[in-house]
Amino acid sequence: MKSIGIIGLGKMGGNMALNLLSKNYSVIAYNRTPEKTMQLAKHNAIPSYSLEELAKKLKSPRIILLMLTSGHPIDNAIANLLPYLEKKDIIIDGGNSFYKDSIRRYNLLKRKGINFIDIGVSGGIEGARNGASLTIGGDKPTFKKIEFLCKDLAVKNGYAYIGNSGAGHFAKMIHNGIEYS
C-alpha cells in the first residue's frame, strides 16, 4: 500500500487526502487543530496529533505533503519536522509558495540530505478531491520517485514536471496572475 503524510487538512489538503484515500493510499493525517484530523480519521485516514507522531508512522523514505498557507507556516512545519526526518525523505510543498522561497527551502533541505519538491496545484477544492492540474519543480530523480503520487492526484494527463526547484511554484504564480487578471 502506498503511504503519504499530509500536513494541513483544510479545504485543499483535506480533499487531497480524501482523493488519495479513495485510491487506497494509507494517509497519515495531521492538522494543528485536532478536529480536522479526527474528521478525516472517520474516512480511514490514520490520525496523528503531532509532527513527531506523523513522522514515526511513515516508513523511510517518507513522503510528506505540506498543504499549508505560504510563508512562515511552511518554514515552521519544515523546522519542526527536521528532527524526525532521515536522509532521502521527501517533503512536498503543495501550497501557493513564492518560488524563491521554494528554492531556498530546497537548498536548506538538500544540505541535510532531504529532498524537496514544489507543486503548484490548480483546480480548487473540486480539483483537490477529484483531480487537479499540477506543475512540479525539483530534482528530476526525486520527481520520478513521486510521479505515481502526482498521477494519482491529477486529473488525467494533468501534471507536468516543469524543471528545477521553484519551477512548479513559478508556473503556478504565472497561472494565478493570468487567471486573476
PDB file of C-alpha atoms in Angstrom:
ATOM      1  CA  MET A   1       0.000   0.000   0.000  1.00  0.00           C
ATOM      2  CA  LYS A   2       1.257   3.491  -0.865  1.00  0.00           C
ATOM      3  CA  SER A   3       1.733   5.746   2.172  1.00  0.00           C
ATOM      4  CA  ILE A   4       1.857   9.506   2.464  1.00  0.00           C
ATOM      5  CA  GLY A   5       1.771  12.010   5.284  1.00  0.00           C
ATOM      6  CA  ILE A   6      -0.364  15.101   4.776  1.00  0.00           C
ATOM      7  CA  ILE A   7       0.082  18.153   6.959  1.00  0.00           C
ATOM      8  CA  GLY A   8      -2.687  20.712   6.657  1.00  0.00           C
ATOM      9  CA  LEU A   9      -6.209  19.358   6.311  1.00  0.00           C
ATOM     10  CA  GLY A  10      -8.059  22.477   5.250  1.00  0.00           C
ATOM     11  CA  LYS A  11     -10.190  22.641   2.124  1.00  0.00           C
ATOM     12  CA  MET A  12      -7.360  21.683  -0.234  1.00  0.00           C
ATOM     13  CA  GLY A  13      -5.357  19.313   1.985  1.00  0.00           C
ATOM     14  CA  GLY A  14      -8.433  17.565   3.335  1.00  0.00           C
ATOM     15  CA  ASN A  15      -9.819  16.978  -0.140  1.00  0.00           C
ATOM     16  CA  MET A  16      -6.454  15.769  -1.438  1.00  0.00           C
ATOM     17  CA  ALA A  17      -6.389  13.311   1.458  1.00  0.00           C
ATOM     18  CA  LEU A  18      -9.879  12.074   0.532  1.00  0.00           C
ATOM     19  CA  ASN A  19      -8.779  11.768  -3.093  1.00  0.00           C
ATOM     20  CA  LEU A  20      -5.848   9.547  -2.096  1.00  0.00           C
ATOM     21  CA  LEU A  21      -7.883   7.529   0.398  1.00  0.00           C
ATOM     22  CA  SER A  22     -10.295   6.710  -2.435  1.00  0.00           C
ATOM     23  CA  LYS A  23      -7.281   5.315  -4.327  1.00  0.00           C
ATOM     24  CA  ASN A  24      -6.275   3.013  -1.450  1.00  0.00           C
ATOM     25  CA  TYR A  25      -3.440   5.098  -0.053  1.00  0.00           C
ATOM     26  CA  SER A  26      -2.509   4.931   3.574  1.00  0.00           C
ATOM     27  CA  VAL A  27      -2.848   8.597   4.546  1.00  0.00           C
ATOM     28  CA  ILE A  28      -1.231   9.696   7.798  1.00  0.00           C
ATOM     29  CA  ALA A  29      -3.047  12.941   8.577  1.00  0.00           C
ATOM     30  CA  TYR A  30      -2.061  15.882  10.782  1.00  0.00           C
ATOM     31  CA  ASN A  31      -3.602  19.287  11.359  1.00  0.00           C
ATOM     32  CA  ARG A  32      -2.713  21.789  14.065  1.00  0.00           C
ATOM     33  CA  THR A  33      -6.372  21.708  15.116  1.00  0.00           C
ATOM     34  CA  PRO A  34      -7.186  18.103  16.064  1.00  0.00           C
ATOM     35  CA  GLU A  35     -10.847  18.332  14.994  1.00  0.00           C
ATOM     36  CA  LYS A  36      -9.888  18.221  11.301  1.00  0.00           C
ATOM     37  CA  THR A  37      -7.620  15.244  11.945  1.00  0.00           C
ATOM     38  CA  MET A  38     -10.436  13.416  13.762  1.00  0.00           C
ATOM     39  CA  GLN A  39     -12.860  14.225  10.940  1.00  0.00           C
ATOM     40  CA  LEU A  40     -10.522  12.730   8.342  1.00  0.00           C
ATOM     41  CA  ALA A  41      -9.957   9.669  10.545  1.00  0.00           C
ATOM     42  CA  LYS A  42     -13.673   8.919  10.041  1.00  0.00           C
ATOM     43  CA  HIS A  43     -12.759   8.372   6.372  1.00  0.00           C
ATOM     44  CA  ASN A  44      -9.989   5.871   7.278  1.00  0.00           C
ATOM     45  CA  ALA A  45      -7.057   8.260   7.444  1.00  0.00           C
ATOM     46  CA  ILE A  46      -4.538   7.383  10.143  1.00  0.00           C
ATOM     47  CA  PRO A  47      -4.623  10.249  12.615  1.00  0.00           C
ATOM     48  CA  SER A  48      -1.546  11.825  14.117  1.00  0.00           C
ATOM     49  CA  TYR A  49      -1.623  14.608  16.646  1.00  0.00           C
ATOM     50  CA  SER A  50       1.970  15.810  16.378  1.00  0.00           C
ATOM     51  CA  LEU A  51       4.573  16.088  13.655  1.00  0.00           C
ATOM     52  CA  GLU A  52       6.697  13.563  15.530  1.00  0.00           C
ATOM     53  CA  GLU A  53       3.830  11.062  15.543  1.00  0.00           C
ATOM     54  CA  LEU A  54       3.243  11.613  11.825  1.00  0.00           C
ATOM     55  CA  ALA A  55       6.923  11.011  11.003  1.00  0.00           C
ATOM     56  CA  LYS A  56       7.048   7.885  13.173  1.00  0.00           C
ATOM     57  CA  LYS A  57       4.011   6.401  11.409  1.00  0.00           C
ATOM     58  CA  LEU A  58       5.691   6.695   7.997  1.00  0.00           C
ATOM     59  CA  LYS A  59       8.434   4.382   6.794  1.00  0.00           C
ATOM     60  CA  SER A  60      11.565   5.946   5.376  1.00  0.00           C
ATOM     61  CA  PRO A  61      11.942   7.241   2.775  1.00  0.00           C
ATOM     62  CA  ARG A  62       8.934   9.267   3.869  1.00  0.00           C
ATOM     63  CA  ILE A  63       6.771  11.323   1.532  1.00  0.00           C
ATOM     64  CA  ILE A  64       5.168  14.252   3.317  1.00  0.00           C
ATOM     65  CA  LEU A  65       2.838  16.692   1.575  1.00  0.00           C
ATOM     66  CA  LEU A  66       2.513  20.145   3.125  1.00  0.00           C
ATOM     67  CA  MET A  67      -0.810  21.814   2.315  1.00  0.00           C
ATOM     68  CA  LEU A  68      -0.298  24.943   4.371  1.00  0.00           C
ATOM     69  CA  THR A  69      -0.526  28.672   3.928  1.00  0.00           C
ATOM     70  CA  SER A  70       2.577  30.001   2.204  1.00  0.00           C
ATOM     71  CA  GLY A  71       5.324  31.739   4.154  1.00  0.00           C
ATOM     72  CA  HIS A  72       6.050  31.143   7.826  1.00  0.00           C
ATOM     73  CA  PRO A  73       3.682  28.157   8.260  1.00  0.00           C
ATOM     74  CA  ILE A  74       5.722  26.202   5.676  1.00  0.00           C
ATOM     75  CA  ASP A  75       9.044  27.219   7.241  1.00  0.00           C
ATOM     76  CA  ASN A  76       7.764  26.355  10.726  1.00  0.00           C
ATOM     77  CA  ALA A  77       6.480  22.952   9.622  1.00  0.00           C
ATOM     78  CA  ILE A  78       9.806  22.127   7.974  1.00  0.00           C
ATOM     79  CA  ALA A  79      11.803  23.290  11.011  1.00  0.00           C
ATOM     80  CA  ASN A  80       9.601  21.269  13.366  1.00  0.00           C
ATOM     81  CA  LEU A  81       9.724  18.167  11.142  1.00  0.00           C
ATOM     82  CA  LEU A  82      13.503  18.143  10.666  1.00  0.00           C
ATOM     83  CA  PRO A  83      14.378  16.355  13.933  1.00  0.00           C
ATOM     84  CA  TYR A  84      12.198  13.399  12.847  1.00  0.00           C
ATOM     85  CA  LEU A  85      13.328  13.090   9.234  1.00  0.00           C
ATOM     86  CA  GLU A  86      16.046  10.965   7.675  1.00  0.00           C
ATOM     87  CA  LYS A  87      18.167  11.338   4.584  1.00  0.00           C
ATOM     88  CA  LYS A  88      16.244  10.666   1.357  1.00  0.00           C
ATOM     89  CA  ASP A  89      12.867  11.608   2.850  1.00  0.00           C
ATOM     90  CA  ILE A  90      10.785  13.831   0.566  1.00  0.00           C
ATOM     91  CA  ILE A  91       8.916  16.983   1.545  1.00  0.00           C
ATOM     92  CA  ILE A  92       6.426  18.349  -0.975  1.00  0.00           C
ATOM     93  CA  ASP A  93       5.065  21.893  -0.719  1.00  0.00           C
ATOM     94  CA  GLY A  94       1.678  21.884  -2.447  1.00  0.00           C
ATOM     95  CA  GLY A  95       0.693  25.388  -1.394  1.00  0.00           C
ATOM     96  CA  ASN A  96       0.999  28.695  -3.215  1.00  0.00           C
ATOM     97  CA  SER A  97       4.525  29.447  -2.067  1.00  0.00           C
ATOM     98  CA  PHE A  98       6.672  32.129  -3.667  1.00  0.00           C
ATOM     99  CA  TYR A  99       9.074  30.331  -5.985  1.00  0.00           C
ATOM    100  CA  LYS A 100      12.183  31.932  -4.439  1.00  0.00           C
ATOM    101  CA  ASP A 101      11.088  30.548  -1.051  1.00  0.00           C
ATOM    102  CA  SER A 102      10.854  27.110  -2.674  1.00  0.00           C
ATOM    103  CA  ILE A 103      14.414  27.434  -3.992  1.00  0.00           C
ATOM    104  CA  ARG A 104      15.623  28.490  -0.523  1.00  0.00           C
ATOM    105  CA  ARG A 105      13.842  25.541   1.130  1.00  0.00           C
ATOM    106  CA  TYR A 106      15.220  23.147  -1.467  1.00  0.00           C
ATOM    107  CA  ASN A 107      18.777  24.323  -0.751  1.00  0.00           C
ATOM    108  CA  LEU A 108      18.291  24.139   3.022  1.00  0.00           C
ATOM    109  CA  LEU A 109      16.945  20.592   2.872  1.00  0.00           C
ATOM    110  CA  LYS A 110      19.449  19.401   0.269  1.00  0.00           C
ATOM    111  CA  ARG A 111      22.288  20.238   2.688  1.00  0.00           C
ATOM    112  CA  LYS A 112      20.602  17.857   5.152  1.00  0.00           C
ATOM    113  CA  GLY A 113      20.088  15.097   2.572  1.00  0.00           C
ATOM    114  CA  ILE A 114      16.316  15.612   2.437  1.00  0.00           C
ATOM    115  CA  ASN A 115      14.530  16.053  -0.878  1.00  0.00           C
ATOM    116  CA  PHE A 116      12.137  18.921  -1.610  1.00  0.00           C
ATOM    117  CA  ILE A 117       9.574  19.231  -4.387  1.00  0.00           C
ATOM    118  CA  ASP A 118       7.362  22.243  -5.091  1.00  0.00           C
ATOM    119  CA  ILE A 119       3.997  21.630  -6.697  1.00  0.00           C
ATOM    120  CA  GLY A 120       1.579  24.252  -7.918  1.00  0.00           C
ATOM    121  CA  VAL A 121      -1.946  22.880  -7.548  1.00  0.00           C
ATOM    122  CA  SER A 122      -4.753  24.241  -9.737  1.00  0.00           C
ATOM    123  CA  GLY A 123      -8.392  23.286  -9.789  1.00  0.00           C
ATOM    124  CA  GLY A 124      -9.592  24.420  -6.387  1.00  0.00           C
ATOM    125  CA  ILE A 125     -11.465  22.232  -3.946  1.00  0.00           C
ATOM    126  CA  GLU A 126     -13.107  20.171  -6.697  1.00  0.00           C
ATOM    127  CA  GLY A 127      -9.720  19.518  -8.290  1.00  0.00           C
ATOM    128  CA  ALA A 128      -8.182  18.561  -4.966  1.00  0.00           C
ATOM    129  CA  ARG A 129     -10.929  15.985  -4.442  1.00  0.00           C
ATOM    130  CA  ASN A 130     -11.305  14.626  -7.981  1.00  0.00           C
ATOM    131  CA  GLY A 131      -8.138  15.525  -9.870  1.00  0.00           C
ATOM    132  CA  ALA A 132      -6.143  18.736 -10.067  1.00  0.00           C
ATOM    133  CA  SER A 133      -3.637  20.193 -12.503  1.00  0.00           C
ATOM    134  CA  LEU A 134      -0.120  20.042 -11.103  1.00  0.00           C
ATOM    135  CA  THR A 135       3.057  21.916 -12.050  1.00  0.00           C
ATOM    136  CA  ILE A 136       6.084  20.281 -10.451  1.00  0.00           C
ATOM    137  CA  GLY A 137       9.544  21.627  -9.668  1.00  0.00           C
ATOM    138  CA  GLY A 138      12.591  19.991  -8.117  1.00  0.00           C
ATOM    139  CA  ASP A 139      15.245  17.432  -8.921  1.00  0.00           C
ATOM    140  CA  LYS A 140      14.067  15.163 -11.724  1.00  0.00           C
ATOM    141  CA  PRO A 141      15.181  11.953  -9.932  1.00  0.00           C
ATOM    142  CA  THR A 142      13.093  12.974  -6.893  1.00  0.00           C
ATOM    143  CA  PHE A 143      10.150  13.804  -9.143  1.00  0.00           C
ATOM    144  CA  LYS A 144      10.413  10.308 -10.642  1.00  0.00           C
ATOM    145  CA  LYS A 145      10.105   8.861  -7.113  1.00  0.00           C
ATOM    146  CA  ILE A 146       6.808  10.695  -6.549  1.00  0.00           C
ATOM    147  CA  GLU A 147       5.415  10.626 -10.077  1.00  0.00           C
ATOM    148  CA  PHE A 148       2.928   7.913  -9.051  1.00  0.00           C
ATOM    149  CA  LEU A 149       1.546  10.334  -6.450  1.00  0.00           C
ATOM    150  CA  CYS A 150       1.315  13.189  -8.958  1.00  0.00           C
ATOM    151  CA  LYS A 151      -0.527  10.934 -11.384  1.00  0.00           C
ATOM    152  CA  ASP A 152      -2.970   9.883  -8.665  1.00  0.00           C
ATOM    153  CA  LEU A 153      -3.631  13.463  -7.518  1.00  0.00           C
ATOM    154  CA  ALA A 154      -4.024  14.904 -11.002  1.00  0.00           C
ATOM    155  CA  VAL A 155      -6.836  14.877 -13.490  1.00  0.00           C
ATOM    156  CA  LYS A 156      -5.976  12.541 -16.385  1.00  0.00           C
ATOM    157  CA  ASN A 157      -2.750  13.817 -18.021  1.00  0.00           C
ATOM    158  CA  GLY A 158      -2.945  16.825 -15.708  1.00  0.00           C
ATOM    159  CA  TYR A 159       0.564  17.011 -14.305  1.00  0.00           C
ATOM    160  CA  ALA A 160       3.859  18.211 -15.709  1.00  0.00           C
ATOM    161  CA  TYR A 161       7.421  18.244 -14.454  1.00  0.00           C
ATOM    162  CA  ILE A 162       8.403  21.863 -15.201  1.00  0.00           C
ATOM    163  CA  GLY A 163      12.053  21.902 -14.115  1.00  0.00           C
ATOM    164  CA  ASN A 164      14.385  22.601 -11.226  1.00  0.00           C
ATOM    165  CA  SER A 165      13.382  23.753  -7.780  1.00  0.00           C
ATOM    166  CA  GLY A 166      10.984  26.683  -7.797  1.00  0.00           C
ATOM    167  CA  ALA A 167       9.705  25.962 -11.311  1.00  0.00           C
ATOM    168  CA  GLY A 168       6.447  24.401 -10.130  1.00  0.00           C
ATOM    169  CA  HIS A 169       5.544  27.364  -7.965  1.00  0.00           C
ATOM    170  CA  PHE A 170       6.781  29.836 -10.584  1.00  0.00           C
ATOM    171  CA  ALA A 171       4.420  28.292 -13.159  1.00  0.00           C
ATOM    172  CA  LYS A 172       1.576  28.424 -10.628  1.00  0.00           C
ATOM    173  CA  MET A 173       2.347  32.105  -9.943  1.00  0.00           C
ATOM    174  CA  ILE A 174       2.091  32.896 -13.666  1.00  0.00           C
ATOM    175  CA  HIS A 175      -1.133  30.859 -13.849  1.00  0.00           C
ATOM    176  CA  ASN A 176      -2.618  32.820 -10.940  1.00  0.00           C
ATOM    177  CA  GLY A 177      -1.577  36.137 -12.486  1.00  0.00           C
ATOM    178  CA  ILE A 178      -3.310  35.293 -15.744  1.00  0.00           C
ATOM    179  CA  GLU A 179      -6.363  33.855 -14.021  1.00  0.00           C
ATOM    180  CA  TYR A 180      -6.847  36.822 -11.693  1.00  0.00           C
ATOM    181  CA  SER A 181      -6.253  39.393 -14.464  1.00  0.00           C
TER     182      SER A 181
END
